[in-house]
C-alpha angles and dihedrals in degrees: 000000000000090000092052092049094048092045092049089049092048092047092049092051090047093052090047091052091044088052091050093049092048093054116091115243118274088228109027093218098048135057114252091245091059090048089051092056090047093051092044090061094051113102110264092238091069094057097090086059095044091051089065093062096082143325087265093056090046090053091049093048089055096044126109089221091069094052091044089056092048090053091051090051091050094236103119116143131210116248124193123223121189132190111216128191122214104227092206100051103020090233121147122221133181119226135182125218103241127184111228124217090259086061096249121127122239135180105239122196118250112160140358135205091047112204135143095324137157108220125195102217092198101055096020090233121145140204131179120250126211117280118255104275095211128054120238132168130227093012130189125193130211137164123229113181110316095336130085117218120207111195128182146111126308124202108233110168147325113268133188115233134163092353096310143084120254135181111247112230126187135184114263142177138191128187133219115207107213091199097054094029091225139118124240123221119283114259119210126201098218095185094051110082121186134199129236118304170265084097112171129062093171147338136206140180118239124174093340097312131106116233114202115196112204126212083233112050094227088059096062115114146169123224119199114197090201103078089003090252131172119204138170114258119260108270093230094050090046092050093083122065094234119185133160089026134160136190123235120178092345091306121115118223130187136164112245108221094170097086133342110009108256139146110238129202133201119203105202093195093051092038091221141116125225142170120253107240126219098041101081097105096043095047093044091052099039111025108027091100096042116116092200139020127186122203125198131183109253104187133299114346093350140097137184118224119205119198139160127242141175117245120179090338093307127108117243138177120227132192125207123193110214125189116210131213134183109212132198108293094034097275113146118218129192131205124197105228098177139348119195138173100246100175126026104163093110094227108067124105124194113241104168140346129194138179122230127189112225 
């Protein structure tokens, strides 16, 4: 059996090498390895144009070899994916934030009919994943390392309380392993009862733990995958009604839409909230009328802020890129680097956005 396995592997490697040798060079005057290094250094936003050069270039742009080389060279870039919902039809579509040649950002359509899918962000190919085997209500989903954690509430039994009958709900979690493409068993926290939902307004990952912000403060929790521990959220972190938040360098950021438009930051190590300086004029002019804003980490010391606006009577969605800087004394300052209209169809609503490094 071992001989067969080794022989098959050797034959596969030989055929792959033969295939590479039989293909004409991407650039006639250069070896393909040199061309690979050149293309790996080209900004990711130019790849759609490069893929139009020839079939060979299109194959290279979609290959895992190119992105492995980019990773080795340390020149990966963050790309933003967003799930949008059509308010007229209810359809869900997946878009990618793409920088146009005129240096403006735009959300470009990738897939529709979003469900439980595994998406290769390098080649834009997709395959379904198994459905969650155990039912849970009011779920949130977060990735920690190479595993996806689905946390929610599980109905356990009916209990009698205060002269009436109530459904007994408990905290629960199930895990999807991206390497084995399989789900783990649902784990229920029997001694942690919850009230009636909806329960979550947001969730983020900080230092390997999932922080779940409840619509009611007493329903805010922290789940640690190491040790499979549930804890009550820190009172200071729970004191603000954060929603549409993201984490950059272990600091939580969210746009406060409840009053004066500001970007707030929570430093978990210092256990304190602060307002990000330097964005007052921009936020007052652009986001003061927005009913929601979603922030997403966009690389080191940077975030992207999505928000809706009205333009000529039509609803549009904008995206601002904001650079972050911690100055002497601990103050955090922000600088708006760009702000573009990324969707202007008048019917799209942002459901979820996520950054991927490729």
